Short mmCIF file of C-alpha atoms and ligand atoms in Angstrom, two decimals:
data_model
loop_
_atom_site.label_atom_id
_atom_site.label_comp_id
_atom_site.label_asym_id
_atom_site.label_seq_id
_atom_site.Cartn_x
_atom_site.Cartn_y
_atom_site.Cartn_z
CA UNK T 65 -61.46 -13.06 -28.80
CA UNK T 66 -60.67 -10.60 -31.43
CA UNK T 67 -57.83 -8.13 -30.91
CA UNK T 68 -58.92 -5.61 -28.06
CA UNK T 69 -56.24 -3.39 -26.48
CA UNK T 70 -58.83 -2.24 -24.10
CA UNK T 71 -58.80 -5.57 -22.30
CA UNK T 72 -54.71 -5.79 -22.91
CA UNK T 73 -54.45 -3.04 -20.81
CA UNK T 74 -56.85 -4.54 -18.00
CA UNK T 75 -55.04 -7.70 -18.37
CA UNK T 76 -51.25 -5.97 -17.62
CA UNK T 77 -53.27 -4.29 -14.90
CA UNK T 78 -54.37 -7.90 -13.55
CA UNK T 79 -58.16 -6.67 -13.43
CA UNK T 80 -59.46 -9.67 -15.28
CA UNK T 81 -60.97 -12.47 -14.02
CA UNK T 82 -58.82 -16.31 -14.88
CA UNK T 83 -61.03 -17.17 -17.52
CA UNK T 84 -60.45 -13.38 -19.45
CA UNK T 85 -57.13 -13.64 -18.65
CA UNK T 86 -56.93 -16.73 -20.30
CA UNK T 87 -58.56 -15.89 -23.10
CA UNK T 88 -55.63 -12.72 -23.50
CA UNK T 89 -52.67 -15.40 -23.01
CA UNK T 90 -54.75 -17.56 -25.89
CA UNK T 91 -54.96 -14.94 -28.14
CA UNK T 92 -51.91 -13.06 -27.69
CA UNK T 93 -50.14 -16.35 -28.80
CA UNK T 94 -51.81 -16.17 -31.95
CA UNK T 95 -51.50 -12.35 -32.95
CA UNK T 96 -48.13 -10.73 -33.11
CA UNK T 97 -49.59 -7.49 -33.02
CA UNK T 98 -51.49 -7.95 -29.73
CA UNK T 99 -48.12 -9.47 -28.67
CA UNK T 100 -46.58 -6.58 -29.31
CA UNK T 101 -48.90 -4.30 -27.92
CA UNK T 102 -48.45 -6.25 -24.39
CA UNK T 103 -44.84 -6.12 -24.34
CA UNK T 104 -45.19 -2.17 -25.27
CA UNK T 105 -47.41 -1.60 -22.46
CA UNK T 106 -45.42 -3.65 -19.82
CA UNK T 107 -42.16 -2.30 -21.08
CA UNK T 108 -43.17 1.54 -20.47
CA UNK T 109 -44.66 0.44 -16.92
CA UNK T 110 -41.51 -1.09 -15.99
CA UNK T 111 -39.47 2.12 -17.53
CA UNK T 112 -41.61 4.11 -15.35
CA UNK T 113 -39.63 3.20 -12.23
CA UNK T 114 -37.21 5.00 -12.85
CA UNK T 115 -38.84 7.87 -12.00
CA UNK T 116 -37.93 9.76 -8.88
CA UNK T 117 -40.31 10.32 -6.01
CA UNK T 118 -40.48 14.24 -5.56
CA UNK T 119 -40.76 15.33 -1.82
CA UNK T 120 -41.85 18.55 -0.59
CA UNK T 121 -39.62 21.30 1.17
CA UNK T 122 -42.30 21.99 3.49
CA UNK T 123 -43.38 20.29 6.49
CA UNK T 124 -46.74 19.49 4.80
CA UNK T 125 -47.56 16.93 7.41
CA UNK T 126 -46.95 18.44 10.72
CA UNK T 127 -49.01 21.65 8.98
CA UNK T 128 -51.90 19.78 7.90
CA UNK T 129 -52.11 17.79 11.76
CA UNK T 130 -51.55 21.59 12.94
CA UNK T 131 -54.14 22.79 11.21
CA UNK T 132 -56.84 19.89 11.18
CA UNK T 133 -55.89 17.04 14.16
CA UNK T 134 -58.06 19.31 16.54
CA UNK T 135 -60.89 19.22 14.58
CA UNK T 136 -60.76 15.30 14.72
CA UNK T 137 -59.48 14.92 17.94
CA UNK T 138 -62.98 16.84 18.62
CA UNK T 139 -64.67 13.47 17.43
CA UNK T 140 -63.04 11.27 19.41
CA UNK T 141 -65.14 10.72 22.10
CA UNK T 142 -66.67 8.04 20.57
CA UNK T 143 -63.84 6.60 19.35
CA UNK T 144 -62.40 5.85 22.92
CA UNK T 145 -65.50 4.01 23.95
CA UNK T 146 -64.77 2.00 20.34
CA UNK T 147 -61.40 1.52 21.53
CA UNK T 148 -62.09 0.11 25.22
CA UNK T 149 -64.52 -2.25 23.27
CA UNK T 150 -62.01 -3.82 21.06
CA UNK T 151 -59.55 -3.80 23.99
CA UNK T 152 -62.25 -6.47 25.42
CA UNK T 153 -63.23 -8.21 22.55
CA UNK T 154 -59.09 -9.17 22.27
CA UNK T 155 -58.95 -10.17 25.90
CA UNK T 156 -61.80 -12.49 24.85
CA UNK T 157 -59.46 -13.11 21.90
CA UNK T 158 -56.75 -13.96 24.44
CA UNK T 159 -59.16 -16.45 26.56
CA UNK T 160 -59.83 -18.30 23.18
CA UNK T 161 -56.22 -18.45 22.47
CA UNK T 162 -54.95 -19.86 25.52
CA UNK T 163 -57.88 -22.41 25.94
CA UNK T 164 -56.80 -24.08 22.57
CA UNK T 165 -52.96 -23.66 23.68
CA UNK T 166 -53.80 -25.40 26.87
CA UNK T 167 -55.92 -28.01 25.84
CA UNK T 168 -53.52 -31.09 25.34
CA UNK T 169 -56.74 -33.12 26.62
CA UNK T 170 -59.51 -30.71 27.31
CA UNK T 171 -60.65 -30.17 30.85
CA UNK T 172 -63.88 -29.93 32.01
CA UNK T 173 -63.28 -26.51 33.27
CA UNK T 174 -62.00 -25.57 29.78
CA UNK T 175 -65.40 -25.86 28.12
CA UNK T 176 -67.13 -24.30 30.78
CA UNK T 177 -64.97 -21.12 30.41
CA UNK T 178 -65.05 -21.70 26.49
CA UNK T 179 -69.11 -21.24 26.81
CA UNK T 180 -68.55 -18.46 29.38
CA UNK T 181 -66.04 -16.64 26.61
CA UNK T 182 -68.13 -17.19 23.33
CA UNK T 183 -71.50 -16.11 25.55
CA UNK T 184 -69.22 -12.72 26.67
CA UNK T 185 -68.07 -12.37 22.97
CA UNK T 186 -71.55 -12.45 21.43
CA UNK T 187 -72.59 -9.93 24.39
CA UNK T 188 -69.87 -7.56 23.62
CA UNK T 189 -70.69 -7.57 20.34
CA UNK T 190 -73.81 -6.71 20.45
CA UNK T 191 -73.29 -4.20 23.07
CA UNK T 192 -70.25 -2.98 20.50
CA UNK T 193 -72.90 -2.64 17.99
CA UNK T 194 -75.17 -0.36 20.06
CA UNK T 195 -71.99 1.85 21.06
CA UNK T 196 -71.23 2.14 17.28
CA UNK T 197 -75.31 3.16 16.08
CA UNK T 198 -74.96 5.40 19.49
CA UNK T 199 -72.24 6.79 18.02
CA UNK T 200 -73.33 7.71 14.73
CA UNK T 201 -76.36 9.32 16.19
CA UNK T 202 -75.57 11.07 18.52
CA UNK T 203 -77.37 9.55 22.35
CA UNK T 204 -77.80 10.84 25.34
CA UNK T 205 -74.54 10.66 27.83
CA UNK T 206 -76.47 8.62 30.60
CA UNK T 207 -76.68 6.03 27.69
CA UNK T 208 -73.16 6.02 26.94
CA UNK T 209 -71.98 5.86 31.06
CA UNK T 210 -74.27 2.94 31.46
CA UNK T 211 -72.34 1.64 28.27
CA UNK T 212 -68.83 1.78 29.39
CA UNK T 213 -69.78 0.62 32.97
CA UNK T 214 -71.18 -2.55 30.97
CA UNK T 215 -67.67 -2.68 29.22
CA UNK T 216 -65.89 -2.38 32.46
CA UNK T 217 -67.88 -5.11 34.26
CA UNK T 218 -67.28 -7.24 31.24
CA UNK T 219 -63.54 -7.05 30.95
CA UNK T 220 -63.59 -7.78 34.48
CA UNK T 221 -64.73 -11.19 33.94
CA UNK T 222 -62.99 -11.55 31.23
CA UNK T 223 -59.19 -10.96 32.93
CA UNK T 224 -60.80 -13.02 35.66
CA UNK T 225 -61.58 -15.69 33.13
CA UNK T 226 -58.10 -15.65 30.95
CA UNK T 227 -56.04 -16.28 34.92
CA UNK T 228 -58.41 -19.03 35.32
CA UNK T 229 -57.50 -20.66 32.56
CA UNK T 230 -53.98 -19.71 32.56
CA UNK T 231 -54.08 -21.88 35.34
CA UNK T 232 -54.52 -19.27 37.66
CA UNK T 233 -54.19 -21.43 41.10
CA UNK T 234 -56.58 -19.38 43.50
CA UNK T 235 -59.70 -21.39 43.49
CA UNK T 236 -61.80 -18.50 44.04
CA UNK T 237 -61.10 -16.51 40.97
CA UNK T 238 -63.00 -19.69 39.55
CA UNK T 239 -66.51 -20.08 37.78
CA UNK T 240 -68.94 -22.62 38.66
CA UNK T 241 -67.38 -26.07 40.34
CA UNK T 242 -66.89 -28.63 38.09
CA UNK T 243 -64.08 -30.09 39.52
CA UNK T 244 -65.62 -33.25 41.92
CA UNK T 245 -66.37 -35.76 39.09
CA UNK T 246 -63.17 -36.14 38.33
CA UNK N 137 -54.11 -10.43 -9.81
CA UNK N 138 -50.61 -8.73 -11.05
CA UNK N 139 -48.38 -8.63 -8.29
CA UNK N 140 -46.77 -5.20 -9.18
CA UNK N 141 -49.85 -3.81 -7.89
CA UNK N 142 -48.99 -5.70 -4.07
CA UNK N 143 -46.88 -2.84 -3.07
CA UNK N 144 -44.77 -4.24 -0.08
CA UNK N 145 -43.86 -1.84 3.30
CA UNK N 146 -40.78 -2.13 5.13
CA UNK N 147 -41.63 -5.06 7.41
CA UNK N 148 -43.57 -7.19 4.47
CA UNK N 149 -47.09 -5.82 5.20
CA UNK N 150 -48.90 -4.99 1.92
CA UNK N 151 -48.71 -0.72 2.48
CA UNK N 152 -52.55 -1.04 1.19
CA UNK N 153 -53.36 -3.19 4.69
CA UNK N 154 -50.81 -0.92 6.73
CA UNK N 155 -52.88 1.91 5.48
CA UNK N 156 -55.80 0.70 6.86
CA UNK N 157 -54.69 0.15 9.99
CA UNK N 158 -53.43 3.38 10.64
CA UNK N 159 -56.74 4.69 9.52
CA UNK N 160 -58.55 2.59 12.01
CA UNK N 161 -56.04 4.14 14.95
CA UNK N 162 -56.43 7.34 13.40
CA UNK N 163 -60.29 7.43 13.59
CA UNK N 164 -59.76 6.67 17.43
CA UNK N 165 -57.75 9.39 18.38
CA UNK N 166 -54.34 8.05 17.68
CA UNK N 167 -52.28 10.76 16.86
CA UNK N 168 -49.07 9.48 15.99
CA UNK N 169 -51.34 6.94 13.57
CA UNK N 170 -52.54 9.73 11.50
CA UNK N 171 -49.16 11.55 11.33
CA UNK N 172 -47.71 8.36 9.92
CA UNK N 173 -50.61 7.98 7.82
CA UNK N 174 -50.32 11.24 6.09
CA UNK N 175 -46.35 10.47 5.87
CA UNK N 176 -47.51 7.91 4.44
CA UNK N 177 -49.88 9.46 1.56
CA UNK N 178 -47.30 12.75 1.69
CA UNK N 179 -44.67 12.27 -0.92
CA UNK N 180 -47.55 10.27 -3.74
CA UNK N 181 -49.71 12.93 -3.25
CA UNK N 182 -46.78 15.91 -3.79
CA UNK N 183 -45.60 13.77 -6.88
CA UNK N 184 -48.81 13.61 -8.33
CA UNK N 185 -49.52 17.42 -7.88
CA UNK N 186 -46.03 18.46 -8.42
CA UNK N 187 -46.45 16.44 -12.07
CA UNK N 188 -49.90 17.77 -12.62
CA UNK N 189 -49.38 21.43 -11.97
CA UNK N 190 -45.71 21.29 -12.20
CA UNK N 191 -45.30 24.17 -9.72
CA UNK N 192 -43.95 23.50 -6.62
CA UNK N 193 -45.65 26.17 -4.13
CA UNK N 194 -48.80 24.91 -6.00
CA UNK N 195 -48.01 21.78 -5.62
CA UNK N 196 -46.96 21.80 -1.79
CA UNK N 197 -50.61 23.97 -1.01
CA UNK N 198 -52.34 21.57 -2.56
CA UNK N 199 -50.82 18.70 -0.95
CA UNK N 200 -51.08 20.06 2.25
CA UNK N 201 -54.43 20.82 1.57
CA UNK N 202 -55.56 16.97 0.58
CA UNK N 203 -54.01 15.96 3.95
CA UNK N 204 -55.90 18.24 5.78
CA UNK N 205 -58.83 16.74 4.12
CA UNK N 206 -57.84 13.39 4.57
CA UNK N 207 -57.94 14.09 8.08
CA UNK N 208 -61.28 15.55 8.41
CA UNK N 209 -62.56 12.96 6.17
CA UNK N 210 -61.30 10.41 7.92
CA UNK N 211 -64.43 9.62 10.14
CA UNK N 212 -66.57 9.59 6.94
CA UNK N 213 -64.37 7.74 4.46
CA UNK N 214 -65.78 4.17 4.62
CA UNK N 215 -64.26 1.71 3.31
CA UNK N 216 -65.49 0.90 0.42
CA UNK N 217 -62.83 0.83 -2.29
CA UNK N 218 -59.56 1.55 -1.48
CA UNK N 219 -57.98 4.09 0.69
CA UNK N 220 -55.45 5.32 -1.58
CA UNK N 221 -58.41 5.55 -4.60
CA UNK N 222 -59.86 7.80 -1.87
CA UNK N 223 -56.89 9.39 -1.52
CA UNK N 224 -56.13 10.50 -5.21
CA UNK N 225 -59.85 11.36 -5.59
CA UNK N 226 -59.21 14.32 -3.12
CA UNK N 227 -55.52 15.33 -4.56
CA UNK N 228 -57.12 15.09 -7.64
CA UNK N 229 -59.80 17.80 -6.98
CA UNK N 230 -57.13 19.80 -5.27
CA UNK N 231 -55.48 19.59 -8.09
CA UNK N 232 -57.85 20.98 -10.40
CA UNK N 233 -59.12 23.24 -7.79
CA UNK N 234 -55.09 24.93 -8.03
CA UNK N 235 -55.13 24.62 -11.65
CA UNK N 236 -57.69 26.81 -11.82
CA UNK N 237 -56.73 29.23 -9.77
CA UNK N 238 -53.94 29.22 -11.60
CA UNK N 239 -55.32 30.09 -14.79
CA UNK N 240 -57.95 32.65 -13.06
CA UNK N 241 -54.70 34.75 -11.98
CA UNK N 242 -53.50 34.99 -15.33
CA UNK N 243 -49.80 33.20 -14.22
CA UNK N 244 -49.91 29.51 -16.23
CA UNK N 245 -46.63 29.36 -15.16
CA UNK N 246 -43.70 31.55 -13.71
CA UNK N 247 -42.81 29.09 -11.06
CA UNK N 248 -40.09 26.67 -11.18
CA UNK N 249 -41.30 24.09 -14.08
CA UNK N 250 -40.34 20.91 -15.20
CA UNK N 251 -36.40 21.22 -14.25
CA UNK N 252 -37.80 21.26 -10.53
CA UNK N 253 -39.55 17.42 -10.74
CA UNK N 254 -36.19 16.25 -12.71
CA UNK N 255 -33.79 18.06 -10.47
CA UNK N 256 -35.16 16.11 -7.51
CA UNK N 257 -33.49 12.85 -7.89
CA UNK N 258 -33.01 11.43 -4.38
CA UNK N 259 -32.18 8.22 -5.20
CA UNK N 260 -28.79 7.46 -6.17
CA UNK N 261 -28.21 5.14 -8.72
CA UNK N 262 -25.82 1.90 -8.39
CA UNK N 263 -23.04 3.67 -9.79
CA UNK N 264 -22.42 6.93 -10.97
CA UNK N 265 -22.84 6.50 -14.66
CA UNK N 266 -25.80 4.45 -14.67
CA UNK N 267 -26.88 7.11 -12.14
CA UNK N 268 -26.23 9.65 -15.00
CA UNK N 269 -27.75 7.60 -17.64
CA UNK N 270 -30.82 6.30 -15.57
CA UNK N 271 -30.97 10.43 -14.56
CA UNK N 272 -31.17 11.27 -18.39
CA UNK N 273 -34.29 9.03 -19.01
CA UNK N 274 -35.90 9.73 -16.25
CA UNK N 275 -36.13 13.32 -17.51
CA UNK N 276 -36.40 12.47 -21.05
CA UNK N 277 -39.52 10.23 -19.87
CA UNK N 278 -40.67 13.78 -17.10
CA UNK N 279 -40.54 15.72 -20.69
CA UNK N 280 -42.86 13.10 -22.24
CA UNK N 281 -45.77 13.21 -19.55
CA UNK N 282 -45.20 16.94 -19.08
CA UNK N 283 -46.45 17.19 -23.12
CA UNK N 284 -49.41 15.31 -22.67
CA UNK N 285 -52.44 16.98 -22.42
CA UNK N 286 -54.33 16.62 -18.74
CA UNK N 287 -56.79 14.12 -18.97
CA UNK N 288 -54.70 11.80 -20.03
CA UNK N 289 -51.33 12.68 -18.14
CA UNK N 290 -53.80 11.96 -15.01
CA UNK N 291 -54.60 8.76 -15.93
CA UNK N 292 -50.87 8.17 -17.14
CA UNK N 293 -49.38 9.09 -13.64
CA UNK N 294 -52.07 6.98 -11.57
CA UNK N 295 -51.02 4.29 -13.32
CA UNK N 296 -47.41 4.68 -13.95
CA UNK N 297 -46.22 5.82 -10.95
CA UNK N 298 -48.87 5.23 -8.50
CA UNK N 299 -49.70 1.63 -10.00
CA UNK N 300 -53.37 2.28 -9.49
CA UNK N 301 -55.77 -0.28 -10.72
CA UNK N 302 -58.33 1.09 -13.71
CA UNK N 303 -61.01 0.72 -12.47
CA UNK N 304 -59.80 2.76 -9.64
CA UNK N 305 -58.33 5.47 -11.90
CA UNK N 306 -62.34 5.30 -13.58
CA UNK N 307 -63.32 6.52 -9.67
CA UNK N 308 -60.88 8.56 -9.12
CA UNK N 309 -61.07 10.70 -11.99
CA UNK N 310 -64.93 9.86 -12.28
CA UNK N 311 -65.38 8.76 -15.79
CA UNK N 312 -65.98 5.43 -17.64
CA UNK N 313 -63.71 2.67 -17.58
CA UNK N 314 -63.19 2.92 -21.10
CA UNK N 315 -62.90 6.42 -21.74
CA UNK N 316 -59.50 6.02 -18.86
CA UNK N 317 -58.40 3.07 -21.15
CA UNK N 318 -58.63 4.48 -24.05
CA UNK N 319 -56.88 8.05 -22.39
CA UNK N 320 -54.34 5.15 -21.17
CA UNK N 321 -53.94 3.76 -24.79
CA UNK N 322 -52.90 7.21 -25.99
CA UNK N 323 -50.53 8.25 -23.74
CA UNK N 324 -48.55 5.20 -23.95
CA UNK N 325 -48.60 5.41 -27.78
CA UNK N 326 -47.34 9.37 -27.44
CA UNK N 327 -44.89 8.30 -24.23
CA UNK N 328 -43.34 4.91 -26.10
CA UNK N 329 -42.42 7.64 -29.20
CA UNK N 330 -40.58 10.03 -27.20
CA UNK N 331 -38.56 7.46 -25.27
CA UNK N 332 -38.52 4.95 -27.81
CA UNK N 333 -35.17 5.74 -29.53
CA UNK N 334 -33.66 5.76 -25.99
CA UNK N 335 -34.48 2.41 -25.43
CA UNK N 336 -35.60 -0.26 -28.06
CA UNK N 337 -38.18 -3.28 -27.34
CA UNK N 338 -35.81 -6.10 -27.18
CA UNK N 339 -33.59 -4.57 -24.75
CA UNK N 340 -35.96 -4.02 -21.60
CA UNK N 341 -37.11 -6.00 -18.55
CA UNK N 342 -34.01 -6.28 -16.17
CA UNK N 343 -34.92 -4.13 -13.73
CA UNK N 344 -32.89 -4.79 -10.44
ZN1 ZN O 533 -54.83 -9.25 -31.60
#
């Protein structure tokens, strides 16, 4: 490369890719001037630190959520329905951790509640998915009751799923029998 | 990538990820998420401002002002690029919008100037004459960006003190990556002369 102090600059930055950067570390070992130009450049970033951070007198903060947390708190009625989704999708999160935690030799039971999770993941995905188009365009409340009641059910099974496999000992918080083959 | 641009929080979390999540609990209603977000973005943005219009009612209006519009934006800022390029974008247009104003009222400046960034040293240096001397060329170094002319004291201070990637600095202020280079190339030319008898080549690079 010839001398470029365009792509100096990017390099310092690290915006160039291995190869360009490369290239740089090639050339710069051949041109003093380039060199020079690199240790410049890194010398007045590394200077710059010792500049103070300035803070303001005023309680900008507390005056800007004064003036404008309303106005989003306004908006979050979808959000909540957003949040009561991810709250399932980590219980199903939870089920998947404890399965592999458990699982010195896997049980029969643990696949079956593996497929039940992974089936309940993909389902709360997708019905994640429809909350978050709903939400961006504005539905119809019925829509979003039937939603959350869809959500509720699911977590249900869910926390009924993660005590099964936590070894949960009532037998009738279990899923389909599996246990007789044994 | 350059690790001086991996900014580190107080428990090891890269601030840019922290950032993020506190926009995500933000966006759902989490109040105390988006008050430590904008303490977050509070003290960059005022420095920025503070540098750019070096007036610190200005400065503090404006600031204010980009958090409040941080806020509101906060449902409709996706996440493509960063959050903090997102960030400056807005002080940055606050910015102007002041300077403006400024200008339209006839005042380009009565307020406190340049003495007020320098005079706010918070941090105390290791010991008190390294404090003084590191206090000296700090404002020897506020002098130099103060002289240079806006476009390219922008570009100087998203870099410099924000550690802002180019390309980022190209969004933010909205013009071509090599046009911010280039504004780059001559501020640290103009900066390096005006500190440069304070502190020659050979003798940098031990920061602590
Ligand atoms: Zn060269």
């Amino acid at each position: 490369m010839s001398c470029d102090p365009n792509t100096l600059l990017l390099y310092i930055s690290g915006e160039l890719s291995r190869e360009q950067a490369e290239q740089v570390e090639a050339h710069i070992a051949e041109c003093p001037s380039c060199a020079q130009d690199i240790q410049d450049m890194q010398g007045l970033e590394e200077h710059a630190g010792i500049l103070p951070q300035p803070k303001p007198r005023r309680d900008v903060v507390q005056a800007a959520m004064d003036q404008a947390w309303n106005g989003a708190g306004k908006r979050t009625l979808p959000a909540k329905w957003l949040r009561f989704a991810a709250a399932a999708c980590l219980l199903v999160v939870a089920v998947a951790g404890a399965l592999q935690w458990r699982s010195s030799p896997p049980q029969p039971d643990d696949f079956i509640a593996h497929a039940q999770v992974s089936r309940d993941l993909a389902e709360i995905r997708r019905n994640l998915d429809m909350v978050r188009t709903a939400s961006t365009g504005r539905s119809s409340s019925f829509n979003q009751m039937a939603q959350i009641s869809t959500f509720e059910s699911r977590a249900g099974e869910l926390r009924r799923s993660i005590d099964f496999v936590r070894g949960g000992m009532d037998p009738t918080t279990r899923g389909p029998e599996t246990s007789n083959g044994s | 990538m350059n690790p001086r641009n991996k900014r580190v929080g107080n428990r090891g979390i890269p601030i840019r990820t922290m950032e993020q999540e506190l926009v995500r609990q933000a966006r759902q209603g989490d109040r105390a998420a988006a008050e430590r977000l904008l303490t977050l973005c509070r003290d960059k943005v005022f420095g920025y401002l503070l540098r750019m219009l070096r007036n610190r009612d200005l400065a503090e209006d404006a600031a204010q002002e980009t958090l409040i519009r941080v806020l509101r934006g906060l449902d409709r800022y996706k996440e493509q690029g960063t959050f903090t390029a997102w960030l400056f974008h807005i002080a940055r247009g606050e910015g102007l919008r002041a300077a403006k104003q400024q200008s339209r009222n006839g005042s380009p400046g009565n307020g406190p100037r340049l003495e007020d960034v320098a005079a706010n040293m918070e941090d105390p240096g290791p010991t008190p004459l390294e404090q003084a001397q590191q206090r000296e060329q700090a404002r020897q170094l506020e002098a130099a960006l103060a002289k240079l002319p806006d476009q390219e004291k922008e570009v100087a201070l998203l870099r410099l003190t924000q550690g802002l990637a180019f390309k980022e600095i190209a969004g933010i202020t909205q013009s071509p990556l090599n046009t911010v280079l280039s504004r780059m190339r001559r501020a640290t030319a103009k900066l390096r002369k005006e500190i440069a008898g304070m502190r020659p080549e050979h003798e940098q690079g031990e920061a602590p």
